[in-house]
Amino acid sequence: MSQQPVMLPQGWEARLDPQSGQYVYINQATGQSQWEPPTQPSYPTAHPSASPPPAAPAAQSHRPGRRQYPTAQMAQVYGSGPAAPAAPGYDQVQAQQPYQQEQAFSPQFFVPGAGEQQAGHFVAPPAVPGQGGYGGYGQAQPVDQLANQFGHMNVAQGVKAPYAGPVHGQPAGSYGEPKQTHALQTVNLIGMQPDVRALDAPPPPALLPANAAIIPGPAIHPDPSYQRLTLSSMPTTASLLNKSKLPLALVLSPFRSIRESDGDEPIPVVTDAQIARCRRCRSYINPFVTFIEGGNRWKCCMCGLSNEVPQLFDWNHAENKPADRFARKELIHSVVEFVAPTEYMVRPPQPLVYCFVIDVSQAAIQSGMVATAARTILESLDTIPNADSRTKVAFIAVSDRLHFFSLPAGEQEASMLVVPDLADVFLPKPVDLLVNLAESRPAIENLLGKLSDMFQDANIVGNALGSALQAAFELIGKYGGKIFALSASLPNLGTGALKARDDPKLLGTSKESSLLQPANNWYKSFAIECSGKQVTVDMFLFSATYTDVSTLSCLPRYTAGQTYLYPGFNAARAEDALKFATEFGKVLGQAIGLEAVIRVRATRGIRMSAFHGNFFIRSTDLLGLPTVPEDQNYVIELQIEDDLKAAVVVLQTAVLHTTCYGERRIRVVTQAIPTTDSIAELYAGADQIALASYYANKAVEKAMMSSLDDARTLIVNRLGELLSVFKTQIAGSAGASAQLAAPANLALLPLLLCGLSKHVGLREGASISPDLRAYALALLSTLPAQSLVPYIHPRFYSLHNMPAEAGTIGEHGVVLPSPLNLTSERLERHGLFLLEDGQNLFLWVGHEAVPRLVQDVFDLPSYADLTGGKYTLPQLDNPMSQRVNAIVAKTRELRRGVYRPHLYVVKSDAEPALRSWALSLLIEDRMDKMSSYAQFLTTVKNKINA
């Protein structure tokens, strides 16, 4: 707890040192500083550049319950009132005001809850260096320069420089400083080997004016894993945007997981219910608003409306004393959560409800899916969110009939109720089917312990999944929640029955896209009905034969769920059981949001035009999500309707949701970027990762609505248009050219789009099953950027000759080798290589691998004794085994999400199918009908030259 500033003599100023929590006292006449409170006044000397003092403000009446801010000093800092001299920068000492000005007014504060007025001095919020962006580049001033300035000011180390307010007397929006721009560098893609290490680089920073935020600092920029734009500068006109051919879109994962291993910090939470919102556009107060009228009002940064500051905005409710406004989390952080009062609730917060619909047909029992699922649920009962002891669960087993389970509170045994009627589904019992997890724990554990054995000898082939889903919806529709549907066969009975339609003759033809569309409309209609009742459906599919993923994935798509596919699942293989159990357990333990809506607001002139992801669009700009899972991605396309006049535009994503612990909250992500009228600046600040995510969603949309060939053509055409504009408008080249110019910050975009066009979800060929394609398309449209990039551009490591530090523990965990380019030219006959795309890992072993390497890694005497396929690496007592195991483990936990990739051992001279699968990840090579990366660039170049 910091000390309170004392009443200062004339000519002294107190500034809070945020590191020590103490005040440092500045002599305004000399610039000297000291830690001890001053006792003697200091009188300023005449200064030729000092401006005359402003007139004393008119007396203001003190409103009850409001803290008063001194109008004149607020005007100097925030720009209201008459023009003032230019505010000093970080390396300047503010011009002093004559002594008479200090006597002209003495700012009075009214402390809420206190019975009398208290005199005090207003302390401007401290500036935080490094507000320019991520990774330290693009910042306003380097750290050493700031340190030198502090030395000149004789301020102790660690004391922050004062916040420099807006410069007055400048044209509107100019901020009184030269506009920062990104350095534009041009590279020739033809013949250039891409540097894949740059895929981990941060996006180009938003180069905001120094005083765009109330308190500049790195926290005013959201981490790109929460939200990122395809452009770091906003074009001022729609014509400029159209001319550039660059897409304008927002890529967001507002419920990104918090991982301590990545250094993630928890989201700041505002708990005092003081939620300041604009009366017109309904945006939330954020770091980019402006306080006016002595701090009594704030000006919205989106629509410009003046709003009243809440009465208790400057009051610390926890300690019942005045608070520092500029320490409020919503004014410092771009990502923040508000605890919402009752007016943000349509109904009281509902409990977390899970309903498990489990296929118990012959295929499900024989594969071991039922036993593995039951054991995983049993082991996850303690990790299912239930802090408020209100969580409810239900179980329905389905084959050619429905099996309900009565789980009375306090009982040790569960009883089964069978409903054979599939056409008119009803609940056989009004109570004890949906039960409190804590109260019915003994009966639940008993049921899960014997569930698989109950149906071991049934040998039933049918699967009435649609009817079971109707029953589950009727069971939990009153509360909302999540249905986990686990199916090991094609639903062929009852409501929503499906037929096998995977005609091999259609694969690789123009009609193949029909297999990627739903077989009927029932699943979409049912999904929309579920969304209206706040019910999400997650699909876990296990069949070794055709399952119609295209149709069944409609349920997660429109209810904000997710589809998980385990082709050829067999629990007798430890790798299969471990993968499913790990992923299912993580899903059950997620702290999901309930009854959520997402709305994105933006500066006037910008509107949302299209939406991609798993949700249901309730209105033109309101996305409905019955539940919000962690690490799911959404892409929103933006349009410019009116010319943008401001120097900075702001976009704000708000997620209103109920936590799984019963608390209504609003997660707000605010992002500000500067405007520009330069097409070169648009290209220099484009984000290749966000662009890849956008194009992935557009390609999925085209594949499902048109054809796979049209999706691949769209990728090539959009890239060609983009690079054509860069060539003619920026690089200054016209006509045919042997080069293919691109900005350096987009040098890897063609590689990413080449990988996208050759991805299993979009590539040309007749060897990919419709289920695998449909599942891949579902992942392409939902994976967050951190997982999407390796999914379309896998990582490739050489392990047999990796550096000595690779596989050991470094400052940031296990050290990984440097990634290689995805070409077979890197493979060596005696080598050991790792390929991974976030969903699978391939350990490639050259056929001339020395016996010592095989012995150290696989505990086998020679290469001939090694068997390919799914594999679990042994943990051996030698450095090579320990390092390889550490790298594999690090790779598995590297991506956000619940996925645990399988590990396949691929021998270079065996298993043709597995070998081809692994080599298909080397996207820079040519394979079958897929062109190499060099040929892909040549195709794009020819389109440009034509």
Short mmCIF file of C-alpha atoms in Angstrom, two decimals, residues 425-851:
data_model
loop_
_atom_site.label_atom_id
_atom_site.label_comp_id
_atom_site.label_asym_id
_atom_site.label_seq_id
_atom_site.Cartn_x
_atom_site.Cartn_y
_atom_site.Cartn_z
CA VAL A 425 -39.46 -39.59 -27.52
CA PHE A 426 -40.47 -39.04 -23.89
CA LEU A 427 -38.79 -39.03 -20.50
CA PRO A 428 -39.72 -42.17 -18.52
CA LYS A 429 -39.43 -40.43 -15.15
CA PRO A 430 -39.87 -36.80 -14.11
CA VAL A 431 -37.11 -36.82 -11.48
CA ASP A 432 -33.71 -38.38 -10.78
CA LEU A 433 -32.64 -38.45 -14.44
CA LEU A 434 -30.85 -35.10 -14.24
CA VAL A 435 -29.18 -35.02 -10.84
CA ASN A 436 -26.81 -32.95 -8.74
CA LEU A 437 -23.29 -34.26 -9.22
CA ALA A 438 -22.31 -33.99 -5.56
CA GLU A 439 -25.55 -35.35 -4.10
CA SER A 440 -25.75 -38.38 -6.41
CA ARG A 441 -22.02 -39.08 -6.57
CA PRO A 442 -22.21 -42.69 -5.22
CA ALA A 443 -24.84 -43.74 -7.78
CA ILE A 444 -22.96 -42.02 -10.61
CA GLU A 445 -19.72 -43.80 -9.72
CA ASN A 446 -21.55 -47.11 -9.54
CA LEU A 447 -23.11 -46.60 -12.98
CA LEU A 448 -19.84 -45.60 -14.65
CA GLY A 449 -18.05 -48.57 -13.14
CA LYS A 450 -20.37 -51.09 -14.80
CA LEU A 451 -21.72 -49.24 -17.87
CA SER A 452 -19.71 -51.19 -20.44
CA ASP A 453 -20.47 -54.55 -18.84
CA MET A 454 -24.22 -53.84 -18.88
CA PHE A 455 -24.22 -53.95 -22.71
CA GLN A 456 -21.36 -56.38 -23.29
CA ASP A 457 -23.56 -59.16 -24.68
CA ALA A 458 -26.24 -57.02 -26.35
CA ASN A 459 -24.72 -57.23 -29.87
CA ILE A 460 -27.06 -54.54 -31.19
CA VAL A 461 -26.14 -52.99 -34.51
CA GLY A 462 -28.48 -49.97 -34.75
CA ASN A 463 -27.83 -46.43 -33.50
CA ALA A 464 -30.73 -44.04 -32.82
CA LEU A 465 -28.52 -41.04 -32.05
CA GLY A 466 -31.02 -38.42 -33.29
CA SER A 467 -33.76 -39.66 -30.97
CA ALA A 468 -31.31 -39.76 -28.06
CA LEU A 469 -30.32 -36.15 -28.75
CA GLN A 470 -34.00 -35.16 -28.67
CA ALA A 471 -34.37 -36.83 -25.29
CA ALA A 472 -31.26 -35.10 -23.97
CA PHE A 473 -32.55 -31.75 -25.20
CA GLU A 474 -35.87 -32.31 -23.43
CA LEU A 475 -34.01 -33.30 -20.28
CA ILE A 476 -31.70 -30.25 -19.99
CA GLY A 477 -33.49 -27.64 -22.12
CA LYS A 478 -34.87 -25.96 -19.01
CA TYR A 479 -31.36 -25.09 -17.82
CA GLY A 480 -29.20 -25.13 -20.94
CA GLY A 481 -25.77 -26.69 -20.86
CA LYS A 482 -23.80 -29.15 -22.96
CA ILE A 483 -24.60 -32.50 -24.57
CA PHE A 484 -21.64 -34.82 -25.14
CA ALA A 485 -22.60 -37.19 -27.95
CA LEU A 486 -20.27 -40.19 -28.33
CA SER A 487 -20.99 -42.30 -31.40
CA ALA A 488 -19.11 -45.27 -32.88
CA SER A 489 -21.41 -45.97 -35.82
CA LEU A 490 -23.54 -44.18 -38.39
CA PRO A 491 -26.88 -43.08 -36.88
CA ASN A 492 -29.29 -45.21 -38.90
CA LEU A 493 -32.43 -45.42 -36.75
CA GLY A 494 -35.08 -43.06 -35.43
CA THR A 495 -35.11 -39.30 -35.93
CA GLY A 496 -32.36 -37.97 -38.17
CA ALA A 497 -31.45 -41.40 -39.52
CA LEU A 498 -28.63 -41.29 -42.08
CA LYS A 499 -27.50 -43.54 -44.92
CA ALA A 500 -23.99 -44.23 -46.15
CA ARG A 501 -23.30 -41.96 -49.12
CA ASP A 502 -19.51 -42.15 -49.44
CA ASP A 503 -19.48 -43.15 -53.09
CA PRO A 504 -15.80 -43.73 -54.08
CA LYS A 505 -16.65 -42.72 -57.64
CA LEU A 506 -17.31 -39.15 -56.48
CA LEU A 507 -13.94 -38.69 -54.83
CA GLY A 508 -11.64 -36.41 -56.77
CA THR A 509 -14.48 -35.13 -58.99
CA SER A 510 -16.45 -31.90 -59.06
CA LYS A 511 -19.28 -33.67 -57.23
CA GLU A 512 -17.13 -34.49 -54.22
CA SER A 513 -18.19 -31.26 -52.54
CA SER A 514 -21.72 -32.68 -52.23
CA LEU A 515 -20.30 -35.12 -49.68
CA LEU A 516 -19.15 -32.16 -47.59
CA GLN A 517 -22.68 -30.79 -47.28
CA PRO A 518 -25.29 -32.10 -44.79
CA ALA A 519 -27.32 -35.07 -45.98
CA ASN A 520 -30.53 -33.57 -44.54
CA ASN A 521 -31.74 -30.46 -42.75
CA TRP A 522 -32.79 -32.09 -39.48
CA TYR A 523 -29.44 -31.70 -37.75
CA LYS A 524 -29.17 -28.02 -38.62
CA SER A 525 -32.77 -27.36 -37.53
CA PHE A 526 -32.21 -29.25 -34.29
CA ALA A 527 -28.96 -27.34 -33.69
CA ILE A 528 -30.77 -24.00 -34.07
CA GLU A 529 -33.43 -25.20 -31.62
CA CYS A 530 -30.68 -26.17 -29.17
CA SER A 531 -29.01 -22.76 -29.53
CA GLY A 532 -32.29 -21.05 -28.66
CA LYS A 533 -32.41 -23.00 -25.37
CA GLN A 534 -28.71 -22.42 -24.58
CA VAL A 535 -27.69 -26.01 -25.32
CA THR A 536 -24.37 -26.90 -26.98
CA VAL A 537 -23.56 -30.25 -28.61
CA ASP A 538 -20.02 -31.67 -28.77
CA MET A 539 -19.57 -34.64 -31.13
CA PHE A 540 -17.05 -37.43 -30.45
CA LEU A 541 -16.98 -39.80 -33.43
CA PHE A 542 -15.13 -43.14 -33.41
CA SER A 543 -16.28 -45.24 -36.33
CA ALA A 544 -13.82 -47.18 -38.45
CA THR A 545 -16.29 -46.85 -41.33
CA TYR A 546 -18.22 -43.93 -42.80
CA THR A 547 -19.84 -41.75 -40.11
CA ASP A 548 -21.05 -38.74 -42.16
CA VAL A 549 -19.02 -36.15 -40.27
CA SER A 550 -20.31 -33.50 -42.70
CA THR A 551 -23.85 -33.91 -41.40
CA LEU A 552 -23.14 -34.56 -37.72
CA SER A 553 -20.76 -31.58 -37.49
CA CYS A 554 -23.75 -29.28 -38.07
CA LEU A 555 -24.63 -29.75 -34.42
CA PRO A 556 -21.40 -28.25 -33.03
CA ARG A 557 -21.23 -25.64 -35.80
CA TYR A 558 -24.48 -23.90 -34.87
CA THR A 559 -24.32 -24.52 -31.11
CA ALA A 560 -20.74 -23.28 -30.50
CA GLY A 561 -19.44 -26.79 -29.91
CA GLN A 562 -16.63 -28.80 -31.46
CA THR A 563 -16.26 -32.04 -33.42
CA TYR A 564 -13.65 -34.65 -32.46
CA LEU A 565 -12.82 -37.57 -34.77
CA TYR A 566 -11.01 -40.79 -33.83
CA PRO A 567 -10.91 -42.88 -37.02
CA GLY A 568 -10.37 -46.59 -36.51
CA PHE A 569 -10.49 -46.21 -32.71
CA ASN A 570 -9.47 -49.31 -30.78
CA ALA A 571 -8.97 -49.03 -27.06
CA ALA A 572 -6.84 -52.18 -27.13
CA ARG A 573 -4.12 -49.92 -28.57
CA ALA A 574 -2.86 -47.90 -25.63
CA GLU A 575 -2.14 -44.92 -27.92
CA ASP A 576 -5.80 -44.69 -29.01
CA ALA A 577 -7.16 -44.97 -25.49
CA LEU A 578 -4.69 -42.43 -24.11
CA LYS A 579 -5.40 -39.86 -26.84
CA PHE A 580 -9.19 -40.01 -26.38
CA ALA A 581 -9.03 -40.12 -22.58
CA THR A 582 -6.66 -37.13 -22.47
CA GLU A 583 -8.72 -34.99 -24.84
CA PHE A 584 -12.10 -35.95 -23.38
CA GLY A 585 -10.84 -35.32 -19.84
CA LYS A 586 -9.55 -31.87 -20.79
CA VAL A 587 -12.88 -30.97 -22.40
CA LEU A 588 -14.77 -32.05 -19.29
CA GLY A 589 -12.49 -29.98 -17.05
CA GLN A 590 -12.65 -26.76 -19.08
CA ALA A 591 -13.96 -23.67 -17.29
CA ILE A 592 -16.42 -22.85 -20.06
CA GLY A 593 -18.72 -19.85 -20.30
CA LEU A 594 -22.49 -20.28 -20.40
CA GLU A 595 -25.33 -18.39 -22.10
CA ALA A 596 -22.97 -16.13 -24.01
CA VAL A 597 -23.35 -13.53 -26.70
CA ILE A 598 -20.55 -11.82 -28.62
CA ARG A 599 -20.83 -8.37 -30.15
CA VAL A 600 -18.09 -6.35 -31.83
CA ARG A 601 -18.36 -2.57 -31.87
CA ALA A 602 -16.18 -0.23 -33.86
CA THR A 603 -15.58 3.44 -34.59
CA ARG A 604 -18.33 5.06 -36.66
CA GLY A 605 -17.88 4.22 -40.32
CA ILE A 606 -16.85 0.58 -39.73
CA ARG A 607 -19.33 -2.28 -39.64
CA MET A 608 -19.23 -6.06 -39.38
CA SER A 609 -20.18 -7.70 -42.68
CA ALA A 610 -19.61 -11.47 -42.32
CA PHE A 611 -18.91 -13.99 -39.56
CA HIS A 612 -17.03 -17.30 -39.54
CA GLY A 613 -16.88 -19.87 -36.75
CA ASN A 614 -19.09 -22.07 -34.59
CA PHE A 615 -22.07 -20.01 -33.36
CA PHE A 616 -25.55 -18.92 -34.39
CA ILE A 617 -26.09 -15.39 -35.68
CA ARG A 618 -29.06 -14.05 -33.70
CA SER A 619 -29.15 -10.62 -35.34
CA THR A 620 -27.05 -8.60 -37.74
CA ASP A 621 -24.11 -8.35 -35.35
CA LEU A 622 -25.00 -10.52 -32.33
CA LEU A 623 -23.47 -14.00 -32.11
CA GLY A 624 -25.17 -16.52 -29.84
CA LEU A 625 -23.06 -19.14 -28.07
CA PRO A 626 -24.86 -21.43 -25.61
CA THR A 627 -21.44 -22.26 -24.17
CA VAL A 628 -18.03 -20.76 -24.88
CA PRO A 629 -15.20 -23.30 -25.05
CA GLU A 630 -11.59 -22.32 -24.57
CA ASP A 631 -9.32 -21.70 -27.55
CA GLN A 632 -11.94 -21.56 -30.28
CA ASN A 633 -11.37 -19.12 -33.12
CA TYR A 634 -13.76 -16.69 -34.83
CA VAL A 635 -13.19 -14.49 -37.87
CA ILE A 636 -15.27 -11.37 -38.53
CA GLU A 637 -15.04 -9.48 -41.80
CA LEU A 638 -15.19 -5.68 -41.63
CA GLN A 639 -16.37 -3.05 -44.09
CA ILE A 640 -15.73 0.68 -44.25
CA GLU A 641 -19.02 2.46 -44.88
CA ASP A 642 -17.97 6.07 -44.31
CA ASP A 643 -14.67 7.88 -44.61
CA LEU A 644 -12.69 7.77 -41.37
CA LYS A 645 -11.52 11.20 -40.17
CA ALA A 646 -9.99 10.28 -36.83
CA ALA A 647 -6.29 9.48 -36.42
CA VAL A 648 -7.13 6.34 -34.46
CA VAL A 649 -10.00 3.87 -34.72
CA VAL A 650 -11.06 1.45 -32.01
CA LEU A 651 -12.63 -2.01 -32.18
CA GLN A 652 -14.09 -3.61 -29.09
CA THR A 653 -15.23 -7.20 -28.60
CA ALA A 654 -17.60 -7.86 -25.71
CA VAL A 655 -18.47 -11.37 -24.51
CA LEU A 656 -21.37 -11.43 -22.06
CA HIS A 657 -21.40 -14.82 -20.36
CA THR A 658 -22.01 -16.71 -17.16
CA THR A 659 -19.04 -18.47 -15.65
CA CYS A 660 -19.42 -22.15 -14.86
CA TYR A 661 -19.36 -21.03 -11.21
CA GLY A 662 -22.56 -19.00 -11.55
CA GLU A 663 -21.22 -15.45 -11.95
CA ARG A 664 -22.35 -13.19 -14.80
CA ARG A 665 -19.39 -11.45 -16.44
CA ILE A 666 -18.47 -9.34 -19.44
CA ARG A 667 -15.11 -9.96 -21.09
CA VAL A 668 -14.04 -6.90 -23.08
CA VAL A 669 -11.18 -6.84 -25.59
CA THR A 670 -10.35 -3.38 -26.96
CA GLN A 671 -7.97 -2.76 -29.83
CA ALA A 672 -6.92 0.57 -31.32
CA ILE A 673 -5.06 1.08 -34.59
CA PRO A 674 -4.09 4.24 -36.47
CA THR A 675 -5.67 5.26 -39.75
CA THR A 676 -3.75 5.81 -42.94
CA ASP A 677 -4.35 7.03 -46.46
CA SER A 678 -1.23 5.28 -47.78
CA ILE A 679 -1.55 1.97 -49.58
CA ALA A 680 2.11 1.29 -48.85
CA GLU A 681 1.46 1.59 -45.12
CA LEU A 682 -1.40 -0.91 -45.41
CA TYR A 683 0.96 -3.47 -46.94
CA ALA A 684 3.80 -2.69 -44.56
CA GLY A 685 1.54 -3.37 -41.56
CA ALA A 686 -0.35 -6.42 -42.82
CA ASP A 687 -0.35 -9.47 -40.53
CA GLN A 688 0.38 -12.67 -42.48
CA ILE A 689 -0.86 -14.97 -39.72
CA ALA A 690 -4.22 -13.19 -39.46
CA LEU A 691 -4.47 -13.17 -43.26
CA ALA A 692 -3.85 -16.94 -43.35
CA SER A 693 -6.62 -17.46 -40.79
CA TYR A 694 -8.98 -15.31 -42.84
CA TYR A 695 -8.21 -17.11 -46.11
CA ALA A 696 -8.61 -20.50 -44.40
CA ASN A 697 -12.15 -19.60 -43.37
CA LYS A 698 -12.98 -18.23 -46.81
CA ALA A 699 -11.64 -21.39 -48.46
CA VAL A 700 -13.71 -23.60 -46.13
CA GLU A 701 -16.79 -21.55 -46.94
CA LYS A 702 -16.14 -21.88 -50.68
CA ALA A 703 -15.48 -25.64 -50.43
CA MET A 704 -18.75 -26.29 -48.61
CA MET A 705 -20.90 -24.02 -50.76
CA SER A 706 -19.28 -24.56 -54.16
CA SER A 707 -16.45 -27.03 -54.78
CA LEU A 708 -12.97 -27.93 -53.63
CA ASP A 709 -11.53 -26.77 -56.92
CA ASP A 710 -13.18 -23.36 -56.47
CA ALA A 711 -11.68 -23.15 -52.98
CA ARG A 712 -8.17 -23.80 -54.28
CA THR A 713 -8.72 -21.33 -57.12
CA LEU A 714 -9.88 -18.69 -54.65
CA ILE A 715 -6.61 -19.01 -52.72
CA VAL A 716 -4.44 -18.55 -55.81
CA ASN A 717 -6.54 -15.71 -57.21
CA ARG A 718 -6.63 -13.72 -53.96
CA LEU A 719 -2.88 -14.07 -53.50
CA GLY A 720 -2.31 -13.05 -57.12
CA GLU A 721 -4.50 -9.94 -56.76
CA LEU A 722 -2.73 -8.94 -53.59
CA LEU A 723 0.78 -9.28 -55.02
CA SER A 724 -0.27 -7.67 -58.30
CA VAL A 725 -1.36 -4.52 -56.50
CA PHE A 726 1.87 -4.50 -54.52
CA LYS A 727 3.87 -4.84 -57.72
CA THR A 728 2.14 -2.05 -59.65
CA GLN A 729 1.18 0.38 -56.88
CA ILE A 730 4.13 0.10 -54.50
CA ALA A 731 7.09 -1.72 -56.00
CA GLY A 732 6.69 0.46 -59.09
CA SER A 733 7.02 -2.33 -61.62
CA ALA A 734 4.81 -2.74 -64.68
CA GLY A 735 4.56 -5.45 -67.28
CA ALA A 736 5.98 -8.96 -67.17
CA SER A 737 8.78 -9.61 -64.69
CA ALA A 738 10.95 -12.53 -63.69
CA GLN A 739 10.55 -11.52 -60.07
CA LEU A 740 7.65 -11.91 -57.68
CA ALA A 741 7.80 -8.97 -55.29
CA ALA A 742 6.21 -9.01 -51.84
CA PRO A 743 6.60 -6.97 -48.66
CA ALA A 744 8.97 -8.62 -46.21
CA ASN A 745 6.28 -8.86 -43.56
CA LEU A 746 4.20 -10.98 -45.98
CA ALA A 747 7.08 -13.08 -47.28
CA LEU A 748 5.64 -16.25 -45.73
CA LEU A 749 2.00 -15.66 -46.71
CA PRO A 750 2.43 -17.45 -50.09
CA LEU A 751 3.99 -20.40 -48.26
CA LEU A 752 1.08 -20.55 -45.82
CA LEU A 753 -1.47 -20.36 -48.63
CA CYS A 754 0.43 -23.02 -50.58
CA GLY A 755 0.16 -25.24 -47.50
CA LEU A 756 -3.52 -24.39 -47.20
CA SER A 757 -4.26 -25.40 -50.81
CA LYS A 758 -2.37 -28.69 -50.26
CA HIS A 759 -4.02 -29.37 -46.90
CA VAL A 760 -5.94 -32.62 -46.44
CA GLY A 761 -9.17 -30.64 -46.27
CA LEU A 762 -8.68 -28.96 -49.65
CA ARG A 763 -6.07 -30.83 -51.66
CA GLU A 764 -6.81 -32.48 -54.97
CA GLY A 765 -7.00 -36.27 -55.01
CA ALA A 766 -9.28 -39.30 -54.75
CA SER A 767 -7.62 -40.97 -51.77
CA ILE A 768 -9.07 -38.84 -48.95
CA SER A 769 -12.26 -40.02 -47.29
CA PRO A 770 -15.16 -37.54 -46.93
CA ASP A 771 -15.04 -37.89 -43.14
CA LEU A 772 -11.39 -36.88 -42.99
CA ARG A 773 -12.04 -33.90 -45.28
CA ALA A 774 -15.04 -32.74 -43.28
CA TYR A 775 -13.15 -33.02 -40.00
CA ALA A 776 -10.18 -31.11 -41.44
CA LEU A 777 -12.49 -28.33 -42.65
CA ALA A 778 -14.02 -28.12 -39.15
CA LEU A 779 -10.55 -27.69 -37.66
CA LEU A 780 -9.51 -25.09 -40.24
CA SER A 781 -12.45 -22.89 -39.25
CA THR A 782 -12.09 -23.23 -35.46
CA LEU A 783 -8.41 -23.59 -34.54
CA PRO A 784 -6.81 -20.48 -33.01
CA ALA A 785 -3.93 -18.96 -34.94
CA GLN A 786 -1.29 -20.56 -32.71
CA SER A 787 -2.61 -24.01 -33.69
CA LEU A 788 -3.75 -23.17 -37.22
CA VAL A 789 -0.29 -22.17 -38.48
CA PRO A 790 1.37 -25.55 -37.78
CA TYR A 791 -1.78 -27.29 -39.04
CA ILE A 792 -1.27 -25.81 -42.52
CA HIS A 793 2.52 -25.44 -42.27
CA PRO A 794 3.88 -28.32 -40.13
CA ARG A 795 7.06 -28.07 -38.09
CA PHE A 796 10.07 -30.11 -39.18
CA TYR A 797 13.04 -30.85 -36.89
CA SER A 798 16.25 -32.79 -37.32
CA LEU A 799 16.95 -34.81 -34.16
CA HIS A 800 20.01 -36.92 -34.94
CA ASN A 801 22.27 -33.87 -35.25
CA MET A 802 20.42 -31.32 -33.12
CA PRO A 803 22.41 -28.78 -31.10
CA ALA A 804 23.63 -29.82 -27.67
CA GLU A 805 21.08 -27.58 -25.89
CA ALA A 806 18.08 -28.96 -27.83
CA GLY A 807 15.92 -31.20 -25.66
CA THR A 808 17.34 -29.77 -22.45
CA ILE A 809 15.68 -27.40 -20.01
CA GLY A 810 16.32 -23.74 -20.81
CA GLU A 811 15.06 -20.44 -19.49
CA HIS A 812 11.64 -20.95 -21.12
CA GLY A 813 11.33 -24.71 -20.72
CA VAL A 814 12.46 -27.41 -23.11
CA VAL A 815 14.65 -26.04 -25.91
CA LEU A 816 13.46 -27.06 -29.38
CA PRO A 817 15.76 -27.39 -32.41
CA SER A 818 15.50 -24.81 -35.18
CA PRO A 819 12.71 -25.70 -37.62
CA LEU A 820 13.66 -26.80 -41.13
CA ASN A 821 12.07 -26.03 -44.46
CA LEU A 822 9.42 -28.53 -45.47
CA THR A 823 11.25 -30.32 -48.24
CA SER A 824 12.55 -33.87 -48.60
CA GLU A 825 15.92 -32.41 -49.51
CA ARG A 826 16.47 -32.08 -45.77
CA LEU A 827 15.96 -35.79 -45.14
CA GLU A 828 19.07 -37.91 -44.68
CA ARG A 829 19.29 -41.68 -45.06
CA HIS A 830 20.90 -42.06 -41.66
CA GLY A 831 18.85 -39.42 -39.87
CA LEU A 832 16.04 -39.11 -37.34
CA PHE A 833 13.47 -36.36 -38.00
CA LEU A 834 10.29 -35.09 -36.35
CA LEU A 835 7.31 -33.74 -38.32
CA GLU A 836 4.29 -32.34 -36.49
CA ASP A 837 1.15 -30.43 -37.43
CA GLY A 838 -0.55 -30.15 -34.04
CA GLN A 839 -2.76 -33.19 -34.74
CA ASN A 840 -0.14 -35.86 -35.49
CA LEU A 841 3.58 -36.37 -34.95
CA PHE A 842 5.75 -38.35 -37.34
CA LEU A 843 9.15 -39.68 -36.29
CA TRP A 844 10.95 -40.38 -39.56
CA VAL A 845 13.79 -42.91 -39.35
CA GLY A 846 16.24 -43.22 -42.26
CA HIS A 847 16.97 -46.75 -43.44
CA GLU A 848 20.68 -46.28 -42.81
CA ALA A 849 20.22 -45.13 -39.23
CA VAL A 850 23.12 -46.41 -37.16
CA PRO A 851 22.30 -49.13 -34.59
#
